[in-house]
């Protein structure tokens, strides 16, 4: 079970190795930690914000000298590019694992603790220990490892960027599968996020099994108050 969020000093911007004034060297960033701690594991999640579906997390360890072109702008990548990078990351990583926490676990634990649970599962599924674990964001799961959080880590660390892509692609694939099971909601388009089309579908068809019911509490209360 996921523990309480741990706190760790954020990685300061000046610690970054820069290719230029604008572009941080994601692989150089990891190299600095690798020299001090050994194997570097990056962890990131996908799916904390949506109204439906499981939350996913990925853990990735890249060896020194491994370069994967194009992961620097992981938030700006097209779906096609993410899919191509997914295969490259899986083939080049020393170790990786993708895991999830279910909608039931999200409802039972809350989204933060379910997110941490997915991260725990991803890290524990690597089959090896890392010298240090870099986690995107500003909070940490409970892991048996040295950890640092890195704010906007997918734009700073190669291992976090790689984990971000694996988690995002895996969750998008999962939501497309859910769209086949529940075609009336358009999950293949909005991936469970709170778009106008998604809310309109909920108004028409109600909630399905993969909706996070607690996320709709305020929405339904507001609807009731307006008659």
CSV table of C-alpha atoms in Angstrom, one decimal, residues 8-125:
chain,number,residue,atom,x,y,z
A,8,UNK,CA,12.9,16.0,-0.6
A,9,UNK,CA,14.6,19.1,-1.8
A,10,UNK,CA,13.8,19.9,-5.4
A,11,UNK,CA,16.5,19.7,-8.0
A,12,UNK,CA,17.7,23.3,-8.6
A,13,UNK,CA,17.8,24.6,-12.1
A,14,UNK,CA,21.5,25.5,-11.9
A,15,UNK,CA,22.3,21.8,-11.4
A,16,UNK,CA,21.4,21.2,-15.0
A,17,UNK,CA,23.9,20.6,-17.7
A,18,UNK,CA,23.0,22.9,-20.7
A,19,UNK,CA,23.4,22.3,-24.4
A,20,UNK,CA,22.5,25.9,-25.0
A,21,UNK,CA,20.8,28.7,-23.1
A,22,UNK,CA,17.4,27.2,-24.0
A,23,UNK,CA,17.9,23.5,-24.1
A,24,UNK,CA,18.7,21.4,-21.1
A,25,UNK,CA,20.8,18.3,-21.7
A,26,UNK,CA,18.5,15.6,-20.3
A,27,UNK,CA,21.1,12.8,-20.7
A,28,UNK,CA,23.8,15.0,-19.1
A,29,UNK,CA,21.5,15.7,-16.2
A,30,UNK,CA,21.2,12.0,-15.5
A,31,UNK,CA,24.9,11.4,-15.9
A,32,UNK,CA,25.6,13.7,-13.0
A,33,UNK,CA,23.5,11.6,-10.7
A,34,UNK,CA,24.9,8.3,-12.2
A,35,UNK,CA,28.4,9.3,-11.4
A,36,UNK,CA,27.5,9.8,-7.7
A,37,UNK,CA,24.8,7.1,-7.1
A,38,UNK,CA,25.1,4.5,-9.9
A,39,UNK,CA,22.0,3.4,-11.8
A,40,UNK,CA,19.4,6.2,-12.2
A,41,UNK,CA,15.7,5.3,-12.4
A,42,UNK,CA,13.2,7.9,-13.7
A,43,UNK,CA,9.5,7.6,-12.7
A,44,UNK,CA,6.6,9.4,-14.1
A,45,UNK,CA,2.8,9.0,-14.2
A,46,UNK,CA,-0.1,9.5,-16.6
A,47,UNK,CA,-3.7,9.9,-15.8
A,48,UNK,CA,-4.1,11.7,-12.5
A,49,UNK,CA,-6.4,14.3,-13.9
A,50,UNK,CA,-9.0,12.4,-16.0
A,51,UNK,CA,-12.5,11.6,-14.8
A,52,UNK,CA,-12.2,8.0,-15.9
A,53,UNK,CA,-9.8,5.1,-16.1
A,54,UNK,CA,-6.8,3.7,-14.2
A,55,UNK,CA,-3.8,5.8,-13.4
A,56,UNK,CA,-0.5,4.6,-14.9
A,57,UNK,CA,3.2,4.9,-13.9
A,58,UNK,CA,6.4,3.8,-15.5
A,59,UNK,CA,9.9,3.4,-14.2
A,60,UNK,CA,12.9,3.4,-16.5
A,61,UNK,CA,16.7,2.9,-16.1
A,62,UNK,CA,18.9,4.0,-19.0
A,63,UNK,CA,22.6,3.1,-19.2
A,64,UNK,CA,25.3,5.7,-19.6
A,65,UNK,CA,25.8,6.5,-23.3
A,66,UNK,CA,22.3,5.5,-24.4
A,67,UNK,CA,20.8,8.4,-26.4
A,68,UNK,CA,17.2,8.5,-27.6
A,69,UNK,CA,16.6,11.4,-29.9
A,70,UNK,CA,13.4,13.4,-29.5
A,71,UNK,CA,12.4,12.8,-25.9
A,72,UNK,CA,13.4,16.4,-24.9
A,73,UNK,CA,9.9,17.7,-25.7
A,74,UNK,CA,7.8,14.8,-24.5
A,75,UNK,CA,4.8,17.0,-23.7
A,76,UNK,CA,4.8,18.4,-27.2
A,77,UNK,CA,5.2,15.1,-29.1
A,78,UNK,CA,2.5,13.8,-31.5
A,79,UNK,CA,0.8,10.5,-30.7
A,80,UNK,CA,2.6,8.9,-33.6
A,81,UNK,CA,6.0,10.1,-32.4
A,82,UNK,CA,5.3,8.9,-28.8
A,83,UNK,CA,4.4,5.5,-30.2
A,84,UNK,CA,7.7,5.3,-32.1
A,85,UNK,CA,9.7,6.4,-29.1
A,86,UNK,CA,7.9,3.9,-26.9
A,87,UNK,CA,9.4,1.0,-28.9
A,88,UNK,CA,12.8,2.6,-28.9
A,89,UNK,CA,12.8,3.2,-25.2
A,90,UNK,CA,11.7,-0.4,-24.5
A,91,UNK,CA,14.5,-1.7,-26.7
A,92,UNK,CA,17.3,0.5,-25.3
A,93,UNK,CA,16.4,0.7,-21.6
A,94,UNK,CA,18.5,-1.4,-19.2
A,95,UNK,CA,15.2,-2.0,-17.3
A,96,UNK,CA,11.7,-0.7,-17.4
A,97,UNK,CA,8.3,-1.5,-16.0
A,98,UNK,CA,4.8,0.0,-16.6
A,99,UNK,CA,2.2,-0.4,-13.9
A,100,UNK,CA,-1.2,1.0,-12.9
A,101,UNK,CA,-3.7,1.5,-10.1
A,102,UNK,CA,-7.3,0.7,-10.7
A,103,UNK,CA,-10.3,3.0,-10.5
A,104,UNK,CA,-11.4,1.0,-7.4
A,105,UNK,CA,-8.0,1.8,-5.8
A,106,UNK,CA,-8.3,5.4,-6.8
A,107,UNK,CA,-11.8,5.6,-5.1
A,108,UNK,CA,-10.6,3.7,-2.1
A,109,UNK,CA,-7.3,5.4,-1.5
A,110,UNK,CA,-7.6,8.8,-3.3
A,111,UNK,CA,-5.8,9.7,-6.5
A,112,UNK,CA,-2.5,10.7,-4.9
A,113,UNK,CA,-2.1,7.5,-3.0
A,114,UNK,CA,-3.2,5.5,-6.0
A,115,UNK,CA,-0.7,7.3,-8.1
A,116,UNK,CA,2.0,6.4,-5.5
A,117,UNK,CA,0.8,2.8,-5.6
A,118,UNK,CA,1.3,2.7,-9.4
A,119,UNK,CA,4.8,4.1,-9.0
A,120,UNK,CA,5.6,1.5,-6.3
A,121,UNK,CA,4.5,-1.3,-8.6
A,122,UNK,CA,6.5,0.1,-11.5
A,123,UNK,CA,9.7,0.5,-9.5
A,124,UNK,CA,9.3,-2.9,-7.7
A,125,UNK,CA,8.7,-4.5,-11.1
